[in-house]
Amino acid sequence: MATKKIVTWTKKDLLGLEYLTKEEIELILDDARSFKEVLTRPLRKVPTLRGKTVVNLFYEPSTRTRTSFELAAKRLSADVINIVKESSSIQKGETLIDTGRNLEALKTDIIVVRHNCSGAAMMLSRSVSISVVNAGDGWHEHPTQALLDIFTLKEKLGAINGINVSIIGDIAHSRVARSNIWGLTKLGANVTVCAPEGLIPAGIEELGVKITNSVDEAIKRADAINVLRMQFERDRAEAFPSTIEYFKTFGITEERLKNAKKGIIVMHPGPINRGVEMSAEVADGANSVILEQVTNGIAVRMAVLYLVAHAKREEAPTDAV
Ligand code: NCD
């Protein structure tokens, strides 16, 4: 019988899945499973982060991710502060680094940052000694989204090694795609990316993925599809003529899913543009796990907050068991 390697979490930050080992990713997924059990209790709270303060520092809009981090921190008994761009000194020209240093001077413990610039989370992490968790930086990475996607796949399929996952949509502008590619390939999944030619980033095959421009082919070979939103806010670069044409060529419909493997899993990180990347019937259909992804996000973020706050410790989250 294979014995599981004991892994110690040593990183003060979570910046991206590119920077984690397979074992570190598995450690987060294992801890998330324990924390998910906490969410089923009548009293959904453990004292794990009592006395710690988590700051949600969001420079971009967010519904799910910000709420999910806030709930995760509160379920761990941390104090939570939310800072949004529109109502903070960011509006007065304060830099990200100055804001971070001030949050450190205010004796907070973890900054969860979302920023429109790729690399912002890493830059912040180098400027402060408190923990930084990347909640999405530009086109770069969105590690907790990929972790919750992978957690959901593991729950549904039992394992990640050897499964076929097709990521369909705006690959070029998607931090969700990049984090999923890093995470899934490290855990042994076969990943295919599917998009119009103009939305496939140059060199993506070097990350170990297959490429196709045919959505039917991407669906046919998949145990799961992860469908991405068109990132209209990030230079769409005229990759296709209209959303109507996009839906016709790349939209996921019940008709298209007829050629899929039985039980194919349909995922989407949200927010969904119904009738653009996916029909309403598919979004709400029997194969969709989209809302389960959202629930799993809390457990995964509890695990991440726990691990970065207790870096260098090796024990299981005993409060959760
Ligand atoms: C994603 C994001 O912001 O990167 N959403 C999310 O966090 N759930 C994907 C998107 O905006 O399309």
mmCIF file of C-alpha atoms and ligand atoms in Angstrom:
data_model
loop_
_atom_site.group_PDB
_atom_site.id
_atom_site.type_symbol
_atom_site.label_atom_id
_atom_site.label_comp_id
_atom_site.label_asym_id
_atom_site.label_seq_id
_atom_site.Cartn_x
_atom_site.Cartn_y
_atom_site.Cartn_z
ATOM 1 C CA MET A 1 0.000 0.000 0.000
ATOM 2 C CA ALA A 2 1.370 3.414 -0.919
ATOM 3 C CA THR A 3 2.047 5.573 2.119
ATOM 4 C CA LYS A 4 1.236 9.237 1.907
ATOM 5 C CA LYS A 5 4.150 11.639 2.190
ATOM 6 C CA ILE A 6 3.880 13.899 5.244
ATOM 7 C CA VAL A 7 3.928 17.479 4.063
ATOM 8 C CA THR A 8 4.657 20.553 6.085
ATOM 9 C CA TRP A 9 3.188 23.851 4.948
ATOM 10 C CA THR A 10 5.996 26.406 5.031
ATOM 11 C CA LYS A 11 4.711 29.267 2.880
ATOM 12 C CA LYS A 12 3.408 32.461 4.429
ATOM 13 C CA ASP A 13 1.484 33.234 1.209
ATOM 14 C CA LEU A 14 -0.644 31.598 -1.455
ATOM 15 C CA LEU A 15 0.235 33.368 -4.697
ATOM 16 C CA GLY A 16 -0.457 30.774 -7.369
ATOM 17 C CA LEU A 17 -0.577 27.056 -8.068
ATOM 18 C CA GLU A 18 2.521 27.417 -10.239
ATOM 19 C CA TYR A 19 4.512 27.827 -7.025
ATOM 20 C CA LEU A 20 3.085 24.827 -5.146
ATOM 21 C CA THR A 21 4.120 21.195 -5.254
ATOM 22 C CA LYS A 22 1.663 18.401 -5.916
ATOM 23 C CA GLU A 23 1.893 17.490 -2.217
ATOM 24 C CA GLU A 24 1.129 21.032 -1.094
ATOM 25 C CA ILE A 25 -1.947 21.137 -3.347
ATOM 26 C CA GLU A 26 -3.078 17.784 -1.922
ATOM 27 C CA LEU A 27 -2.559 19.080 1.609
ATOM 28 C CA ILE A 28 -4.919 22.000 0.940
ATOM 29 C CA LEU A 29 -7.498 19.632 -0.591
ATOM 30 C CA ASP A 30 -7.261 17.242 2.380
ATOM 31 C CA ASP A 31 -7.633 20.047 4.921
ATOM 32 C CA ALA A 32 -10.540 21.474 2.911
ATOM 33 C CA ARG A 33 -12.320 18.154 3.325
ATOM 34 C CA SER A 34 -12.096 18.463 7.109
ATOM 35 C CA PHE A 35 -13.304 22.047 6.971
ATOM 36 C CA LYS A 36 -16.212 21.102 4.714
ATOM 37 C CA GLU A 37 -17.469 18.890 7.528
ATOM 38 C CA VAL A 38 -17.512 21.958 9.800
ATOM 39 C CA LEU A 39 -19.907 23.628 7.352
ATOM 40 C CA THR A 40 -22.443 20.820 7.846
ATOM 41 C CA ARG A 41 -22.612 21.284 11.622
ATOM 42 C CA PRO A 42 -25.504 23.187 13.223
ATOM 43 C CA LEU A 43 -22.889 25.598 14.602
ATOM 44 C CA ARG A 44 -20.685 26.285 11.577
ATOM 45 C CA LYS A 45 -17.733 27.753 13.419
ATOM 46 C CA VAL A 46 -14.351 26.651 14.842
ATOM 47 C CA PRO A 47 -11.895 28.736 16.911
ATOM 48 C CA THR A 48 -8.893 28.062 14.614
ATOM 49 C CA LEU A 49 -8.153 31.720 13.733
ATOM 50 C CA ARG A 50 -9.492 33.398 16.861
ATOM 51 C CA GLY A 51 -7.532 36.589 17.495
ATOM 52 C CA LYS A 52 -6.359 36.873 13.860
ATOM 53 C CA THR A 53 -7.498 39.555 11.454
ATOM 54 C CA VAL A 54 -8.114 38.948 7.751
ATOM 55 C CA VAL A 55 -8.343 41.925 5.377
ATOM 56 C CA ASN A 56 -10.131 41.541 2.052
ATOM 57 C CA LEU A 57 -8.445 44.114 -0.203
ATOM 58 C CA PHE A 58 -10.374 44.187 -3.490
ATOM 59 C CA TYR A 59 -9.429 46.440 -6.409
ATOM 60 C CA GLU A 60 -11.855 44.664 -8.771
ATOM 61 C CA PRO A 61 -15.523 43.741 -8.478
ATOM 62 C CA SER A 62 -16.373 40.410 -6.862
ATOM 63 C CA THR A 63 -19.428 38.686 -5.433
ATOM 64 C CA ARG A 64 -18.500 35.053 -4.825
ATOM 65 C CA THR A 65 -14.805 35.290 -4.046
ATOM 66 C CA ARG A 66 -15.051 38.167 -1.582
ATOM 67 C CA THR A 67 -18.087 36.759 0.230
ATOM 68 C CA SER A 68 -16.517 33.315 0.276
ATOM 69 C CA PHE A 69 -13.255 34.573 1.830
ATOM 70 C CA GLU A 70 -15.243 36.586 4.370
ATOM 71 C CA LEU A 71 -17.357 33.574 5.320
ATOM 72 C CA ALA A 72 -14.283 31.325 5.447
ATOM 73 C CA ALA A 73 -12.518 33.729 7.814
ATOM 74 C CA LYS A 74 -15.632 34.115 9.987
ATOM 75 C CA ARG A 75 -16.184 30.346 10.163
ATOM 76 C CA LEU A 76 -12.628 30.161 11.531
ATOM 77 C CA SER A 77 -13.469 32.879 14.107
ATOM 78 C CA ALA A 78 -11.124 35.495 12.601
ATOM 79 C CA ASP A 79 -12.013 39.180 12.527
ATOM 80 C CA VAL A 80 -12.628 40.380 8.968
ATOM 81 C CA ILE A 81 -12.254 43.788 7.373
ATOM 82 C CA ASN A 82 -13.354 44.531 3.813
ATOM 83 C CA ILE A 83 -11.675 47.242 1.788
ATOM 84 C CA VAL A 84 -12.991 48.069 -1.669
ATOM 85 C CA LYS A 85 -11.296 50.430 -4.062
ATOM 86 C CA GLU A 86 -14.193 52.868 -4.331
ATOM 87 C CA SER A 87 -14.342 53.728 -0.623
ATOM 88 C CA SER A 88 -10.671 53.701 0.410
ATOM 89 C CA SER A 89 -7.525 55.821 0.130
ATOM 90 C CA ILE A 90 -6.748 53.889 -3.048
ATOM 91 C CA GLN A 91 -9.041 56.513 -4.604
ATOM 92 C CA LYS A 92 -6.635 59.199 -3.329
ATOM 93 C CA GLY A 93 -3.684 57.638 -5.124
ATOM 94 C CA GLU A 94 -2.197 55.405 -2.430
ATOM 95 C CA THR A 95 -0.075 52.618 -3.888
ATOM 96 C CA LEU A 96 -0.720 48.931 -3.300
ATOM 97 C CA ILE A 97 2.535 48.652 -1.354
ATOM 98 C CA ASP A 98 1.729 51.625 0.892
ATOM 99 C CA THR A 99 -1.731 50.242 1.538
ATOM 100 C CA GLY A 100 -0.194 46.844 2.400
ATOM 101 C CA ARG A 101 2.388 48.351 4.760
ATOM 102 C CA ASN A 102 -0.325 50.321 6.518
ATOM 103 C CA LEU A 103 -2.423 47.198 6.944
ATOM 104 C CA GLU A 104 0.629 45.521 8.462
ATOM 105 C CA ALA A 105 1.148 48.516 10.784
ATOM 106 C CA LEU A 106 -2.485 48.118 11.810
ATOM 107 C CA LYS A 107 -1.458 44.647 13.048
ATOM 108 C CA THR A 108 -3.581 42.583 10.698
ATOM 109 C CA ASP A 109 -2.489 39.036 9.844
ATOM 110 C CA ILE A 110 -3.624 38.059 6.348
ATOM 111 C CA ILE A 111 -4.328 40.216 3.290
ATOM 112 C CA VAL A 112 -6.570 38.621 0.663
ATOM 113 C CA VAL A 113 -5.936 40.688 -2.458
ATOM 114 C CA ARG A 114 -7.688 40.939 -5.798
ATOM 115 C CA HIS A 115 -6.098 43.240 -8.350
ATOM 116 C CA ASN A 116 -6.375 43.965 -12.051
ATOM 117 C CA CYS A 117 -2.571 43.773 -12.505
ATOM 118 C CA SER A 118 -0.878 40.409 -13.030
ATOM 119 C CA GLY A 119 1.825 40.029 -10.371
ATOM 120 C CA ALA A 120 0.181 42.387 -7.856
ATOM 121 C CA ALA A 121 -0.166 39.701 -5.163
ATOM 122 C CA MET A 122 3.491 38.735 -5.469
ATOM 123 C CA MET A 123 4.613 42.357 -5.312
ATOM 124 C CA LEU A 124 2.536 42.882 -2.177
ATOM 125 C CA SER A 125 3.832 39.698 -0.553
ATOM 126 C CA ARG A 126 7.427 40.909 -0.959
ATOM 127 C CA SER A 127 6.596 44.225 0.706
ATOM 128 C CA VAL A 128 4.954 42.917 3.876
ATOM 129 C CA SER A 129 5.807 40.206 6.372
ATOM 130 C CA ILE A 130 2.158 39.254 6.964
ATOM 131 C CA SER A 131 0.452 36.624 4.783
ATOM 132 C CA VAL A 132 -0.874 37.442 1.328
ATOM 133 C CA VAL A 133 -3.482 35.310 -0.437
ATOM 134 C CA ASN A 134 -4.071 35.929 -4.119
ATOM 135 C CA ALA A 135 -7.797 36.263 -4.880
ATOM 136 C CA GLY A 136 -7.111 36.883 -8.591
ATOM 137 C CA ASP A 137 -4.402 39.036 -10.165
ATOM 138 C CA GLY A 138 -5.104 40.261 -13.692
ATOM 139 C CA TRP A 139 -4.731 37.473 -16.244
ATOM 140 C CA HIS A 140 -2.229 35.633 -14.091
ATOM 141 C CA GLU A 141 -3.648 33.311 -11.404
ATOM 142 C CA HIS A 142 -6.701 32.746 -9.244
ATOM 143 C CA PRO A 143 -5.433 29.882 -7.110
ATOM 144 C CA THR A 144 -8.367 29.428 -4.723
ATOM 145 C CA GLN A 145 -10.789 29.227 -7.668
ATOM 146 C CA ALA A 146 -8.739 26.428 -9.230
ATOM 147 C CA LEU A 147 -8.415 24.696 -5.864
ATOM 148 C CA LEU A 148 -12.186 24.711 -5.398
ATOM 149 C CA ASP A 149 -12.646 23.490 -8.975
ATOM 150 C CA ILE A 150 -10.200 20.637 -8.352
ATOM 151 C CA PHE A 151 -11.751 19.883 -4.949
ATOM 152 C CA THR A 152 -15.173 19.594 -6.629
ATOM 153 C CA LEU A 153 -13.787 17.329 -9.364
ATOM 154 C CA LYS A 154 -12.139 15.101 -6.780
ATOM 155 C CA GLU A 155 -15.389 14.832 -4.841
ATOM 156 C CA LYS A 156 -17.300 13.903 -7.985
ATOM 157 C CA LEU A 157 -14.780 11.650 -9.723
ATOM 158 C CA GLY A 158 -12.802 10.243 -6.789
ATOM 159 C CA ALA A 159 -9.379 11.197 -8.169
ATOM 160 C CA ILE A 160 -7.691 13.733 -10.425
ATOM 161 C CA ASN A 161 -4.930 11.547 -11.865
ATOM 162 C CA GLY A 162 -5.870 10.454 -15.392
ATOM 163 C CA ILE A 163 -9.131 12.390 -15.728
ATOM 164 C CA ASN A 164 -9.815 14.467 -18.850
ATOM 165 C CA VAL A 165 -10.734 18.097 -18.273
ATOM 166 C CA SER A 166 -11.548 20.548 -21.069
ATOM 167 C CA ILE A 167 -11.348 24.250 -20.275
ATOM 168 C CA ILE A 168 -13.527 26.089 -22.771
ATOM 169 C CA GLY A 169 -13.738 29.846 -23.365
ATOM 170 C CA ASP A 170 -11.606 32.939 -23.038
ATOM 171 C CA ILE A 171 -8.339 31.177 -22.191
ATOM 172 C CA ALA A 172 -6.176 34.151 -23.129
ATOM 173 C CA HIS A 173 -7.545 36.495 -20.473
ATOM 174 C CA SER A 174 -8.335 33.915 -17.821
ATOM 175 C CA ARG A 175 -6.491 33.614 -14.521
ATOM 176 C CA VAL A 176 -8.909 30.772 -13.711
ATOM 177 C CA ALA A 177 -7.645 28.823 -16.739
ATOM 178 C CA ARG A 178 -3.995 29.361 -15.825
ATOM 179 C CA SER A 179 -4.425 28.252 -12.205
ATOM 180 C CA ASN A 180 -6.486 25.235 -13.271
ATOM 181 C CA ILE A 181 -3.851 24.215 -15.799
ATOM 182 C CA TRP A 182 -1.063 24.379 -13.181
ATOM 183 C CA GLY A 183 -3.076 22.512 -10.567
ATOM 184 C CA LEU A 184 -4.657 19.868 -12.750
ATOM 185 C CA THR A 185 -1.478 18.948 -14.630
ATOM 186 C CA LYS A 186 0.504 18.699 -11.375
ATOM 187 C CA LEU A 187 -2.092 16.219 -10.116
ATOM 188 C CA GLY A 188 -1.932 14.167 -13.330
ATOM 189 C CA ALA A 189 -5.087 15.236 -15.192
ATOM 190 C CA ASN A 190 -5.148 15.499 -19.000
ATOM 191 C CA VAL A 191 -6.110 19.063 -19.824
ATOM 192 C CA THR A 192 -7.457 20.370 -23.133
ATOM 193 C CA VAL A 193 -8.020 24.070 -23.758
ATOM 194 C CA CYS A 194 -10.613 25.152 -26.301
ATOM 195 C CA ALA A 195 -11.181 28.675 -27.624
ATOM 196 C CA PRO A 196 -11.331 30.677 -30.824
ATOM 197 C CA GLU A 197 -7.813 30.948 -32.288
ATOM 198 C CA GLY A 198 -7.428 34.539 -31.075
ATOM 199 C CA LEU A 199 -8.140 33.575 -27.478
ATOM 200 C CA ILE A 200 -5.504 30.825 -27.231
ATOM 201 C CA PRO A 201 -2.382 32.383 -25.703
ATOM 202 C CA ALA A 202 0.894 31.745 -27.525
ATOM 203 C CA GLY A 203 2.995 29.021 -25.922
ATOM 204 C CA ILE A 204 0.180 27.583 -23.779
ATOM 205 C CA GLU A 205 1.078 24.061 -24.976
ATOM 206 C CA GLU A 206 4.321 24.384 -22.997
ATOM 207 C CA LEU A 207 2.177 24.028 -19.870
ATOM 208 C CA GLY A 208 1.343 20.485 -20.968
ATOM 209 C CA VAL A 209 -2.134 21.009 -22.404
ATOM 210 C CA LYS A 210 -3.763 19.968 -25.674
ATOM 211 C CA ILE A 211 -5.356 22.676 -27.802
ATOM 212 C CA THR A 212 -8.469 22.549 -29.940
ATOM 213 C CA ASN A 213 -10.687 25.110 -31.641
ATOM 214 C CA SER A 214 -13.556 22.621 -31.836
ATOM 215 C CA VAL A 215 -15.912 22.711 -28.890
ATOM 216 C CA ASP A 216 -17.455 19.394 -29.951
ATOM 217 C CA GLU A 217 -14.061 17.721 -29.797
ATOM 218 C CA ALA A 218 -13.355 19.320 -26.392
ATOM 219 C CA ILE A 219 -16.674 18.011 -25.071
ATOM 220 C CA LYS A 220 -16.292 14.536 -26.572
ATOM 221 C CA ARG A 221 -13.050 13.733 -24.806
ATOM 222 C CA ALA A 222 -13.967 15.225 -21.411
ATOM 223 C CA ASP A 223 -14.971 13.813 -18.039
ATOM 224 C CA ALA A 224 -15.520 17.433 -17.051
ATOM 225 C CA ILE A 225 -15.733 20.776 -18.788
ATOM 226 C CA ASN A 226 -14.869 24.066 -17.107
ATOM 227 C CA VAL A 227 -16.553 26.848 -19.056
ATOM 228 C CA LEU A 228 -15.159 30.361 -18.798
ATOM 229 C CA ARG A 229 -16.742 33.761 -19.141
ATOM 230 C CA MET A 230 -15.702 36.151 -21.891
ATOM 231 C CA GLN A 231 -13.568 38.724 -20.095
ATOM 232 C CA PHE A 232 -15.172 41.737 -21.760
ATOM 233 C CA GLU A 233 -13.509 44.061 -19.260
ATOM 234 C CA ARG A 234 -10.024 42.937 -20.365
ATOM 235 C CA ASP A 235 -9.287 43.902 -23.946
ATOM 236 C CA ARG A 236 -11.375 41.457 -25.999
ATOM 237 C CA ALA A 237 -9.187 42.253 -28.996
ATOM 238 C CA GLU A 238 -11.956 41.512 -31.505
ATOM 239 C CA ALA A 239 -11.391 37.793 -31.109
ATOM 240 C CA PHE A 240 -14.826 37.068 -32.578
ATOM 241 C CA PRO A 241 -17.479 39.201 -34.255
ATOM 242 C CA SER A 242 -20.324 39.101 -31.703
ATOM 243 C CA THR A 243 -21.576 37.312 -28.610
ATOM 244 C CA ILE A 244 -24.346 35.763 -30.727
ATOM 245 C CA GLU A 245 -21.761 34.223 -33.032
ATOM 246 C CA TYR A 246 -19.671 33.151 -30.066
ATOM 247 C CA PHE A 247 -22.652 31.304 -28.585
ATOM 248 C CA LYS A 248 -23.345 29.645 -31.935
ATOM 249 C CA THR A 249 -19.779 28.387 -32.306
ATOM 250 C CA PHE A 250 -18.582 27.869 -28.723
ATOM 251 C CA GLY A 251 -21.628 28.081 -26.447
ATOM 252 C CA ILE A 252 -22.390 24.971 -24.391
ATOM 253 C CA THR A 253 -25.914 23.757 -25.122
ATOM 254 C CA GLU A 254 -27.902 20.627 -24.295
ATOM 255 C CA GLU A 255 -27.681 19.688 -27.973
ATOM 256 C CA ARG A 256 -23.868 19.765 -27.835
ATOM 257 C CA LEU A 257 -23.790 17.772 -24.601
ATOM 258 C CA LYS A 258 -25.610 14.886 -26.335
ATOM 259 C CA ASN A 259 -22.233 13.781 -27.681
ATOM 260 C CA ALA A 260 -20.554 13.942 -24.266
ATOM 261 C CA LYS A 261 -19.636 11.070 -21.966
ATOM 262 C CA LYS A 262 -22.547 10.096 -19.755
ATOM 263 C CA GLY A 263 -22.362 12.027 -16.487
ATOM 264 C CA ILE A 264 -20.025 14.725 -17.816
ATOM 265 C CA ILE A 265 -19.443 17.371 -15.150
ATOM 266 C CA VAL A 266 -20.196 20.962 -16.110
ATOM 267 C CA MET A 267 -18.357 23.662 -14.170
ATOM 268 C CA HIS A 268 -18.191 27.447 -14.361
ATOM 269 C CA PRO A 269 -16.387 29.816 -11.969
ATOM 270 C CA GLY A 270 -19.131 32.450 -12.281
ATOM 271 C CA PRO A 271 -20.338 35.002 -13.026
ATOM 272 C CA ILE A 272 -22.195 33.276 -15.893
ATOM 273 C CA ASN A 273 -23.297 35.132 -18.988
ATOM 274 C CA ARG A 274 -26.253 32.950 -19.864
ATOM 275 C CA GLY A 275 -26.698 32.663 -23.601
ATOM 276 C CA VAL A 276 -23.076 33.604 -24.288
ATOM 277 C CA GLU A 277 -20.744 30.859 -23.009
ATOM 278 C CA MET A 278 -23.510 28.516 -21.849
ATOM 279 C CA SER A 279 -27.280 28.152 -22.166
ATOM 280 C CA ALA A 280 -29.499 28.583 -19.107
ATOM 281 C CA GLU A 281 -30.613 24.930 -19.470
ATOM 282 C CA VAL A 282 -27.038 23.701 -19.154
ATOM 283 C CA ALA A 283 -26.203 26.083 -16.296
ATOM 284 C CA ASP A 284 -29.194 24.794 -14.322
ATOM 285 C CA GLY A 285 -29.119 21.241 -15.709
ATOM 286 C CA ALA A 286 -28.416 17.858 -14.149
ATOM 287 C CA ASN A 287 -24.722 17.863 -15.047
ATOM 288 C CA SER A 288 -24.011 21.287 -13.580
ATOM 289 C CA VAL A 289 -22.066 21.470 -10.308
ATOM 290 C CA ILE A 290 -21.767 25.246 -10.420
ATOM 291 C CA LEU A 291 -23.419 25.939 -7.070
ATOM 292 C CA GLU A 292 -21.552 23.070 -5.401
ATOM 293 C CA GLN A 293 -18.348 24.773 -6.541
ATOM 294 C CA VAL A 294 -19.474 27.888 -4.688
ATOM 295 C CA THR A 295 -20.121 25.956 -1.465
ATOM 296 C CA ASN A 296 -16.805 24.113 -1.748
ATOM 297 C CA GLY A 297 -15.063 27.456 -2.134
ATOM 298 C CA ILE A 298 -15.668 28.257 1.533
ATOM 299 C CA ALA A 299 -14.032 25.014 2.699
ATOM 300 C CA VAL A 300 -11.053 25.469 0.382
ATOM 301 C CA ARG A 301 -10.534 29.057 1.538
ATOM 302 C CA MET A 302 -10.801 27.978 5.184
ATOM 303 C CA ALA A 303 -7.982 25.513 4.486
ATOM 304 C CA VAL A 304 -5.857 28.156 2.770
ATOM 305 C CA LEU A 305 -6.342 30.731 5.542
ATOM 306 C CA TYR A 306 -5.583 28.073 8.145
ATOM 307 C CA LEU A 307 -2.396 26.928 6.400
ATOM 308 C CA VAL A 308 -0.894 30.351 5.703
ATOM 309 C CA ALA A 309 -1.685 31.458 9.258
ATOM 310 C CA HIS A 310 0.009 28.348 10.655
ATOM 311 C CA ALA A 311 2.891 28.073 8.190
ATOM 312 C CA LYS A 312 5.609 25.575 9.245
ATOM 313 C CA ARG A 313 3.123 23.548 11.298
ATOM 314 C CA GLU A 314 2.366 20.050 10.296
ATOM 315 C CA GLU A 315 -0.697 19.014 12.297
ATOM 316 C CA ALA A 316 -4.126 18.454 10.834
ATOM 317 C CA PRO A 317 -6.643 21.186 11.623
ATOM 318 C CA THR A 318 -7.543 19.587 14.963
ATOM 319 C CA ASP A 319 -10.290 22.082 15.707
ATOM 320 C CA ALA A 320 -12.119 20.795 12.688
ATOM 321 C CA VAL A 321 -12.231 17.125 13.619
HETATM 322 C C1 NCD B 1 -13.534 34.680 -11.931
HETATM 323 C C2 NCD B 1 -12.555 35.829 -11.760
HETATM 324 O O1 NCD B 1 -12.878 36.874 -11.201
HETATM 325 O O2 NCD B 1 -11.450 35.627 -12.179
HETATM 326 N N1 NCD B 1 -14.643 34.736 -11.094
HETATM 327 C C3 NCD B 1 -14.555 34.302 -9.811
HETATM 328 O O3 NCD B 1 -13.658 34.637 -9.094
HETATM 329 N N2 NCD B 1 -15.502 33.441 -9.393
HETATM 330 C C4 NCD B 1 -13.903 34.480 -13.345
HETATM 331 C C5 NCD B 1 -14.583 35.597 -14.079
HETATM 332 O O4 NCD B 1 -14.646 36.723 -13.642
HETATM 333 O O5 NCD B 1 -15.042 35.294 -15.176
#
